[in-house]
Tab-separated table of C-alpha atoms and ligand atoms in Angstrom:
chain	number	residue	atom	x	y	z
A	27	UNK	CA	38.134	129.820	83.458
A	28	UNK	CA	39.380	130.530	87.165
A	29	UNK	CA	42.325	133.113	87.444
A	30	UNK	CA	45.017	132.484	89.934
A	31	UNK	CA	47.045	135.731	90.751
A	32	UNK	CA	48.773	135.182	94.219
A	33	UNK	CA	52.059	133.740	94.064
A	34	UNK	CA	51.600	131.081	96.826
A	35	UNK	CA	48.494	130.006	94.735
A	36	UNK	CA	50.373	129.861	91.433
A	37	UNK	CA	53.083	127.716	93.046
A	38	UNK	CA	50.333	125.468	94.389
A	39	UNK	CA	48.655	125.039	90.931
A	40	UNK	CA	51.988	124.337	89.278
A	41	UNK	CA	53.229	122.116	91.820
A	42	UNK	CA	50.328	119.564	91.761
A	43	UNK	CA	50.339	118.013	88.350
A	44	UNK	CA	47.994	115.257	89.812
A	45	UNK	CA	45.455	117.979	90.808
A	46	UNK	CA	46.246	120.638	88.233
A	47	UNK	CA	46.426	118.558	84.636
A	48	UNK	CA	48.269	120.019	81.894
A	49	UNK	CA	46.407	117.812	79.586
A	50	UNK	CA	44.165	120.413	78.024
A	51	UNK	CA	43.766	118.277	74.852
A	52	UNK	CA	40.427	117.169	76.168
A	53	UNK	CA	39.061	120.650	76.038
A	54	UNK	CA	40.847	121.807	72.855
A	55	UNK	CA	41.667	118.611	70.835
A	56	UNK	CA	45.060	118.939	69.021
A	57	UNK	CA	44.474	119.176	65.265
A	58	UNK	CA	47.728	118.122	64.113
A	59	UNK	CA	50.429	115.657	65.021
A	60	UNK	CA	52.801	118.185	66.895
A	61	UNK	CA	50.012	119.086	68.983
A	62	UNK	CA	49.268	115.412	69.817
A	63	UNK	CA	52.859	114.809	71.401
A	64	UNK	CA	53.186	118.238	73.060
A	65	UNK	CA	55.321	117.656	76.349
A	66	UNK	CA	53.860	120.811	77.942
A	67	UNK	CA	50.346	119.314	77.594
A	68	UNK	CA	51.132	115.790	79.148
A	69	UNK	CA	50.991	114.650	82.756
A	70	UNK	CA	53.014	112.093	84.517
A	71	UNK	CA	53.690	109.068	83.726
A	72	UNK	CA	53.813	109.999	79.892
A	73	UNK	CA	55.466	113.406	80.641
A	74	UNK	CA	57.944	111.553	82.932
A	75	UNK	CA	59.152	109.226	80.040
A	76	UNK	CA	59.563	112.048	77.532
A	77	UNK	CA	61.154	114.413	79.972
A	78	UNK	CA	63.810	111.878	80.769
A	79	UNK	CA	64.529	111.529	77.175
A	80	UNK	CA	64.983	115.117	76.737
A	81	UNK	CA	66.947	115.505	79.736
A	82	UNK	CA	69.457	113.193	78.668
A	83	UNK	CA	69.890	115.188	75.363
A	84	UNK	CA	69.386	118.944	76.668
A	85	UNK	CA	72.408	118.662	79.067
A	86	UNK	CA	74.223	121.727	80.811
A	87	UNK	CA	77.340	120.751	79.156
A	88	UNK	CA	75.922	120.976	75.653
A	89	UNK	CA	74.434	124.333	76.639
A	90	UNK	CA	77.549	125.715	77.738
A	91	UNK	CA	79.286	124.417	74.510
A	92	UNK	CA	77.020	126.835	72.519
A	93	UNK	CA	78.419	129.971	74.262
A	94	UNK	CA	81.140	130.471	71.519
A	95	UNK	CA	78.711	130.282	68.638
A	96	UNK	CA	76.301	132.534	70.567
A	97	UNK	CA	78.771	135.370	71.044
A	98	UNK	CA	79.611	135.208	67.300
A	99	UNK	CA	75.948	135.216	65.956
A	100	UNK	CA	75.202	138.098	68.448
A	101	UNK	CA	78.401	140.019	67.276
A	102	UNK	CA	77.375	139.487	63.648
A	103	UNK	CA	73.938	140.566	64.012
A	104	UNK	CA	74.747	143.729	66.089
A	105	UNK	CA	77.461	144.497	63.477
A	106	UNK	CA	74.856	144.636	60.754
A	107	UNK	CA	72.374	147.243	62.537
A	108	UNK	CA	72.258	150.304	61.162
A	109	UNK	CA	73.351	153.025	63.895
A	110	UNK	CA	70.667	155.593	63.405
A	111	UNK	CA	68.045	153.613	63.632
A	112	UNK	CA	67.049	149.880	63.523
A	113	UNK	CA	64.230	147.402	64.744
A	114	UNK	CA	65.709	145.624	67.686
A	115	UNK	CA	63.276	142.816	67.887
A	116	UNK	CA	63.482	142.125	63.869
A	117	UNK	CA	67.091	142.465	63.686
A	118	UNK	CA	68.447	140.972	66.831
A	119	UNK	CA	66.105	139.722	69.525
A	120	UNK	CA	64.306	137.483	66.838
A	121	UNK	CA	66.980	136.094	64.569
A	122	UNK	CA	69.703	135.240	67.441
A	123	UNK	CA	67.537	132.625	69.186
A	124	UNK	CA	66.174	131.166	66.044
A	125	UNK	CA	69.536	130.715	64.768
A	126	UNK	CA	71.040	129.451	67.689
A	127	UNK	CA	68.169	126.916	68.486
A	128	UNK	CA	68.459	125.642	64.946
A	129	UNK	CA	72.356	125.071	65.165
A	130	UNK	CA	71.829	123.438	68.605
A	131	UNK	CA	69.376	121.019	67.093
A	132	UNK	CA	71.472	120.328	64.130
A	133	UNK	CA	68.879	121.927	61.549
A	134	UNK	CA	70.331	123.614	58.372
A	135	UNK	CA	70.255	127.371	59.161
A	136	UNK	CA	69.330	128.254	55.801
A	137	UNK	CA	65.629	126.954	56.403
A	138	UNK	CA	65.199	129.470	59.176
A	139	UNK	CA	62.739	131.221	57.156
A	140	UNK	CA	60.636	128.017	56.879
A	141	UNK	CA	61.259	127.468	60.596
A	142	UNK	CA	59.719	130.948	61.378
A	143	UNK	CA	56.780	130.277	59.198
A	144	UNK	CA	56.033	127.072	61.136
A	145	UNK	CA	56.437	128.739	64.359
A	146	UNK	CA	53.964	131.190	63.898
A	147	UNK	CA	51.616	128.567	62.328
A	148	UNK	CA	52.138	126.567	65.605
A	149	UNK	CA	51.217	129.250	67.750
A	150	UNK	CA	48.046	130.085	65.909
A	151	UNK	CA	47.062	126.344	65.805
A	152	UNK	CA	47.428	126.080	62.082
A	153	UNK	CA	47.247	122.261	61.252
A	154	UNK	CA	48.561	122.371	57.916
A	155	UNK	CA	51.699	124.342	58.987
A	156	UNK	CA	52.281	122.074	61.954
A	157	UNK	CA	51.907	118.977	60.101
A	158	UNK	CA	54.273	120.226	57.475
A	159	UNK	CA	56.612	120.894	60.321
A	160	UNK	CA	56.143	117.632	61.747
A	161	UNK	CA	57.009	115.830	58.792
A	162	UNK	CA	60.219	117.571	58.044
A	163	UNK	CA	61.339	117.109	61.734
A	164	UNK	CA	60.146	113.322	61.539
A	165	UNK	CA	62.366	112.900	58.485
A	166	UNK	CA	65.251	114.660	59.951
A	167	UNK	CA	64.745	112.294	63.275
A	168	UNK	CA	64.896	109.093	61.330
A	169	UNK	CA	68.016	110.361	59.310
A	170	UNK	CA	69.851	110.982	62.660
A	171	UNK	CA	68.607	107.889	64.435
A	172	UNK	CA	70.363	105.883	61.479
A	173	UNK	CA	73.534	108.287	61.575
A	174	UNK	CA	73.704	110.262	64.684
A	175	UNK	CA	76.409	113.201	64.555
A	176	UNK	CA	76.374	114.722	68.099
A	177	UNK	CA	73.778	117.366	67.797
A	178	UNK	CA	70.718	117.808	69.812
A	179	UNK	CA	68.479	115.974	67.136
A	180	UNK	CA	70.971	112.994	67.238
A	181	UNK	CA	70.865	112.644	71.012
A	182	UNK	CA	67.144	112.890	71.384
A	183	UNK	CA	66.745	110.251	68.270
A	184	UNK	CA	69.187	107.881	70.336
A	185	UNK	CA	68.440	108.309	74.234
A	186	UNK	CA	66.509	105.457	75.710
A	187	UNK	CA	64.266	104.985	78.948
A	188	UNK	CA	64.577	101.595	80.347
A	189	UNK	CA	66.412	100.535	77.125
A	190	UNK	CA	63.422	102.009	74.720
A	191	UNK	CA	63.887	104.837	72.527
A	192	UNK	CA	61.264	107.443	72.016
A	193	UNK	CA	59.308	107.042	68.616
A	194	UNK	CA	60.167	109.285	65.684
A	195	UNK	CA	56.794	110.800	65.791
A	196	UNK	CA	57.514	111.726	69.659
A	197	UNK	CA	60.946	113.086	68.650
A	198	UNK	CA	59.734	115.392	65.795
A	199	UNK	CA	57.402	116.662	68.511
A	200	UNK	CA	59.885	117.571	70.956
A	201	UNK	CA	62.135	119.095	68.397
A	202	UNK	CA	59.071	121.115	67.324
A	203	UNK	CA	58.318	122.298	70.672
A	204	UNK	CA	62.229	123.053	71.501
A	205	UNK	CA	62.323	124.856	68.137
A	206	UNK	CA	59.713	127.119	69.150
A	207	UNK	CA	59.946	127.385	72.893
A	208	UNK	CA	63.560	127.979	72.309
A	209	UNK	CA	63.244	131.439	70.403
A	210	UNK	CA	60.266	133.229	70.633
A	211	UNK	CA	60.379	133.362	74.897
A	212	UNK	CA	64.158	134.370	74.321
A	213	UNK	CA	63.257	136.980	71.809
A	214	UNK	CA	60.899	138.561	74.473
A	215	UNK	CA	63.862	138.413	77.250
A	216	UNK	CA	66.235	140.090	74.979
A	217	UNK	CA	63.774	142.935	73.797
A	218	UNK	CA	62.839	143.670	77.636
A	219	UNK	CA	66.472	143.744	78.883
A	220	UNK	CA	67.430	146.309	76.114
A	221	UNK	CA	64.330	148.162	76.471
A	222	UNK	CA	65.278	148.702	80.096
A	223	UNK	CA	68.576	150.186	79.225
A	224	UNK	CA	66.533	152.824	76.867
A	225	UNK	CA	64.228	153.911	79.210
A	226	UNK	CA	66.612	154.038	82.459
A	227	UNK	CA	69.563	156.181	81.769
A	228	UNK	CA	70.941	155.676	85.307
A	229	UNK	CA	70.721	151.727	85.125
A	230	UNK	CA	72.398	151.903	81.738
A	231	UNK	CA	75.390	153.789	83.203
A	232	UNK	CA	75.326	151.157	86.250
A	233	UNK	CA	75.224	148.203	83.780
A	234	UNK	CA	78.034	149.446	81.578
A	235	UNK	CA	80.397	150.676	84.444
A	236	UNK	CA	79.977	147.743	86.621
A	237	UNK	CA	79.539	144.980	84.161
A	238	UNK	CA	75.851	144.308	85.678
A	239	UNK	CA	74.529	142.512	82.493
A	240	UNK	CA	73.790	139.366	84.226
A	241	UNK	CA	71.752	141.058	86.726
A	242	UNK	CA	69.926	143.134	84.157
A	243	UNK	CA	68.915	140.016	82.265
A	244	UNK	CA	67.784	138.079	85.542
A	245	UNK	CA	65.670	141.164	86.655
A	246	UNK	CA	64.072	141.554	83.079
A	247	UNK	CA	63.236	137.856	83.429
A	248	UNK	CA	61.334	138.489	86.718
A	249	UNK	CA	59.681	141.942	85.801
A	250	UNK	CA	58.666	140.689	82.380
A	251	UNK	CA	57.926	136.988	81.822
A	252	UNK	CA	57.408	135.781	78.442
A	253	UNK	CA	54.690	133.626	79.602
A	254	UNK	CA	52.330	135.801	81.437
A	255	UNK	CA	50.303	132.755	82.302
A	256	UNK	CA	50.005	128.767	82.062
A	257	UNK	CA	46.923	127.017	81.947
A	258	UNK	CA	45.914	123.945	83.710
A	259	UNK	CA	42.783	121.842	84.414
A	260	UNK	CA	41.335	120.933	87.760
A	261	UNK	CA	41.151	117.390	88.366
A	262	UNK	CA	38.819	117.581	91.624
A	263	UNK	CA	37.161	120.619	93.522
A	264	UNK	CA	39.932	122.240	95.252
A	265	UNK	CA	39.997	125.361	97.378
A	266	UNK	CA	42.575	128.072	96.703
A	267	UNK	CA	42.572	131.131	98.874
A	268	UNK	CA	39.209	130.423	99.939
A	269	UNK	CA	37.514	129.992	96.506
A	270	UNK	CA	36.437	126.489	95.210
A	271	UNK	CA	37.711	125.685	91.783
A	272	UNK	CA	35.412	122.872	90.578
A	273	UNK	CA	36.739	119.788	88.961
A	274	UNK	CA	37.016	120.270	85.078
A	275	UNK	CA	37.742	124.177	85.472
A	276	UNK	CA	40.330	125.727	83.604
A	277	UNK	CA	42.893	127.476	85.692
A	278	UNK	CA	45.110	130.490	84.331
A	279	UNK	CA	48.039	130.603	86.837
A	280	UNK	CA	49.312	134.101	86.275
A	281	UNK	CA	53.351	134.128	86.478
A	282	UNK	CA	53.197	137.559	85.778
A	283	UNK	CA	51.035	138.460	88.943
A	284	UNK	CA	53.211	136.303	90.898
A	285	UNK	CA	56.340	137.888	90.247
A	286	UNK	CA	55.036	141.161	91.457
A	287	UNK	CA	53.410	139.655	94.755
A	288	UNK	CA	55.051	141.411	97.488
A	289	UNK	CA	54.739	138.064	99.372
A	290	UNK	CA	57.295	136.717	97.031
A	291	UNK	CA	59.437	139.804	96.582
A	292	UNK	CA	59.217	142.482	99.147
A	293	UNK	CA	58.978	145.854	97.171
A	294	UNK	CA	58.332	143.847	93.918
A	295	UNK	CA	57.607	147.015	91.503
A	296	UNK	CA	60.958	148.664	90.953
A	297	UNK	CA	63.601	147.214	88.398
A	298	UNK	CA	66.701	146.524	90.432
A	299	UNK	CA	70.032	144.873	89.792
A	300	UNK	CA	70.616	144.612	93.579
A	301	UNK	CA	67.582	142.705	94.410
A	302	UNK	CA	68.839	140.465	97.334
A	303	UNK	CA	66.598	137.273	96.553
A	304	UNK	CA	65.143	137.397	93.189
A	305	UNK	CA	62.229	135.183	93.446
A	306	UNK	CA	60.183	134.516	90.258
A	307	UNK	CA	57.924	131.824	88.697
A	308	UNK	CA	59.010	133.053	84.915
A	309	UNK	CA	60.465	129.480	83.939
A	310	UNK	CA	57.471	127.708	85.674
A	311	UNK	CA	57.463	125.289	88.721
A	312	UNK	CA	57.134	121.460	89.206
A	313	UNK	CA	57.300	119.032	86.576
A	314	UNK	CA	57.067	121.099	83.603
A	315	UNK	CA	59.992	123.416	84.801
A	316	UNK	CA	61.649	125.045	81.798
A	317	UNK	CA	64.488	123.233	80.546
A	318	UNK	CA	65.853	126.213	78.475
A	319	UNK	CA	66.303	128.865	81.010
A	320	UNK	CA	70.113	128.700	81.312
A	321	UNK	CA	70.315	128.749	77.393
A	322	UNK	CA	68.000	131.966	77.114
A	323	UNK	CA	70.158	133.879	79.857
A	324	UNK	CA	73.210	132.978	77.947
A	325	UNK	CA	71.658	134.325	74.843
A	326	UNK	CA	70.216	137.406	76.241
A	327	UNK	CA	73.573	138.291	78.039
A	328	UNK	CA	75.475	137.941	74.924
A	329	UNK	CA	72.991	139.973	72.878
A	330	UNK	CA	73.233	142.988	75.381
A	331	UNK	CA	76.771	142.745	75.863
A	332	UNK	CA	77.409	143.092	71.989
A	333	UNK	CA	74.700	145.974	71.966
A	334	UNK	CA	76.522	147.866	74.448
A	335	UNK	CA	79.670	147.345	73.006
A	336	UNK	CA	78.808	148.820	69.883
A	337	UNK	CA	76.541	151.594	70.956
A	338	UNK	CA	77.228	154.139	73.585
A	339	UNK	CA	73.761	155.277	73.922
A	340	UNK	CA	70.299	153.840	73.071
A	341	UNK	CA	66.901	155.663	72.606
A	342	UNK	CA	63.435	154.307	71.907
A	343	UNK	CA	61.978	156.149	68.842
A	344	UNK	CA	58.655	154.353	68.375
A	345	UNK	CA	55.944	153.491	70.633
A	346	UNK	CA	56.665	150.422	72.495
A	347	UNK	CA	54.010	147.948	73.826
A	348	UNK	CA	54.472	144.701	75.745
A	349	UNK	CA	51.155	142.787	74.664
A	350	UNK	CA	50.322	138.888	74.596
A	351	UNK	CA	50.229	137.056	71.327
A	352	UNK	CA	46.823	135.512	70.522
A	353	UNK	CA	46.551	132.050	71.990
A	354	UNK	CA	49.753	131.604	73.825
A	355	UNK	CA	49.815	134.065	76.609
A	356	UNK	CA	53.439	134.989	75.621
A	357	UNK	CA	54.185	138.455	75.902
A	358	UNK	CA	56.492	140.276	73.477
A	359	UNK	CA	57.832	143.577	72.480
A	360	UNK	CA	57.760	145.103	69.337
A	361	UNK	CA	60.829	147.511	69.602
A	362	UNK	CA	62.096	149.898	66.966
A	363	UNK	CA	65.121	152.046	68.385
A	364	UNK	CA	68.111	154.296	67.691
A	365	UNK	CA	71.392	153.958	68.796
A	366	UNK	CA	74.178	156.626	68.802
A	367	UNK	CA	77.750	154.995	68.032
B	401	HEM	C1	58.596	125.335	79.783
B	401	HEM	C2	59.330	129.884	80.135
B	401	HEM	C3	62.874	129.742	77.228
B	401	HEM	C4	62.163	124.929	76.383
B	401	HEM	C5	58.540	126.356	80.196
B	401	HEM	C6	57.536	127.029	81.176
B	401	HEM	C7	57.774	128.184	81.316
B	401	HEM	C8	58.638	128.469	80.327
B	401	HEM	C9	56.969	128.987	82.193
B	401	HEM	C10	56.505	126.105	81.799
B	401	HEM	C11	55.229	125.890	81.060
B	401	HEM	C12	54.220	125.113	81.877
B	401	HEM	O1	54.283	125.158	82.990
B	401	HEM	O2	52.979	124.519	81.218
B	401	HEM	C13	60.461	130.132	79.235
B	401	HEM	C14	61.059	131.550	79.471
B	401	HEM	C15	62.124	131.410	78.647
B	401	HEM	C16	62.390	129.928	77.928
B	401	HEM	C17	60.509	132.735	79.973
B	401	HEM	C18	63.274	132.445	78.047
B	401	HEM	C19	63.175	133.611	78.803
B	401	HEM	C20	63.255	128.165	76.886
B	401	HEM	C21	64.446	127.696	75.714
B	401	HEM	C22	63.846	126.575	75.500
B	401	HEM	C23	62.889	126.265	76.372
B	401	HEM	C24	65.574	128.615	75.428
B	401	HEM	C25	64.619	125.523	74.814
B	401	HEM	C26	65.668	125.660	73.951
B	401	HEM	C27	61.106	124.753	77.213
B	401	HEM	C28	60.445	123.466	77.181
B	401	HEM	C29	59.306	123.383	77.929
B	401	HEM	C30	59.385	124.731	78.583
B	401	HEM	C31	60.757	122.136	76.185
B	401	HEM	C32	58.630	122.314	78.481
B	401	HEM	C33	58.930	121.201	79.661
B	401	HEM	C34	57.906	120.425	80.132
B	401	HEM	O3	56.789	120.554	79.932
B	401	HEM	O4	58.404	119.506	80.870
B	401	HEM	N1	59.407	127.385	79.654
B	401	HEM	N2	61.092	129.337	78.680
B	401	HEM	N3	62.316	127.471	77.071
B	401	HEM	N4	60.322	125.269	78.121
B	401	HEM	FE1	60.947	127.298	78.499
């Protein structure tokens, strides 16, 4: 595997889907149905067709329409936190996005524990769990195609490209990816933003007094991207910053490193609300550019606002470590904190 760290090279890798393929199934054959139809592992033209289906369904207006529900869920979860000591990830940063994405898709919220188990199975490549999730989502997609009711699943099930809808298997794979990508990453962002308030009291004051929650979330997205790296496969010999990457090599494009490259952001290390041009690759680049960034930001802003409305001061009381999950290179934070009302 070749590791690419400079922002310019990371951008080059992500921008050229012909030279740097996302189709890693040749090296790591997918063991279950969900893995086979995974949008993030497709190249154009297959990727283009499925992305056009999802783009029709996952619209900016539908995301904006979720804002009141997001505020309501955030307030309810923050209202249930025990003031003296709580686990921010377990009690807020995890349940908020999984409830929001379930509601958006039109899936029953009382099955969230099941979705959680399936998502963990998905990230570990557990074929039995992935198949079970796929069967369930295919059943829902079939029902929504027969009787669409306006939710995201219904829109995915009825969208067409050149007059042809996606297959039920394709919709189930897409929904599974959205369910997974739609919550674990946002959990990281919420935790990273709140963590920064805990460890930087001056920043906490600035955010509260001048309502800088949006900048806090954007800087957390830059400094602590949920995907530390994404992987591609070189289709031909290529030279990157003077090093030859041979055809067939796996390439790890390090988003985390690129975001901290002084070529991208002068003075990249400090966590600053007032960055003049806040450049980052946290949501990817090129044809696979993340479709959920605005949704994640709305959720993180709602979560932080709810927390600071309820608690005047936040302290971290357990050791905190940002670390990657096995397999997915997703960085997450386990955080247990204390808040003083
Ligand atoms: C793609 C990051 C939130 C759905 C990506 C990619 C990155 C990323 C880096 C590109 C992967 C690649 O190039 O291989 C993030 C981060 C998020 C976030 C940091 C939150 C802070 C979300 C949310 C959703 C979502 C909330 C859905 C509700 C997707 C999907 C793709 C994707 C479906 C695949 C797009 C494609 O392959 O064309 N995301 N994401 N993401 N993201 Fe996100």
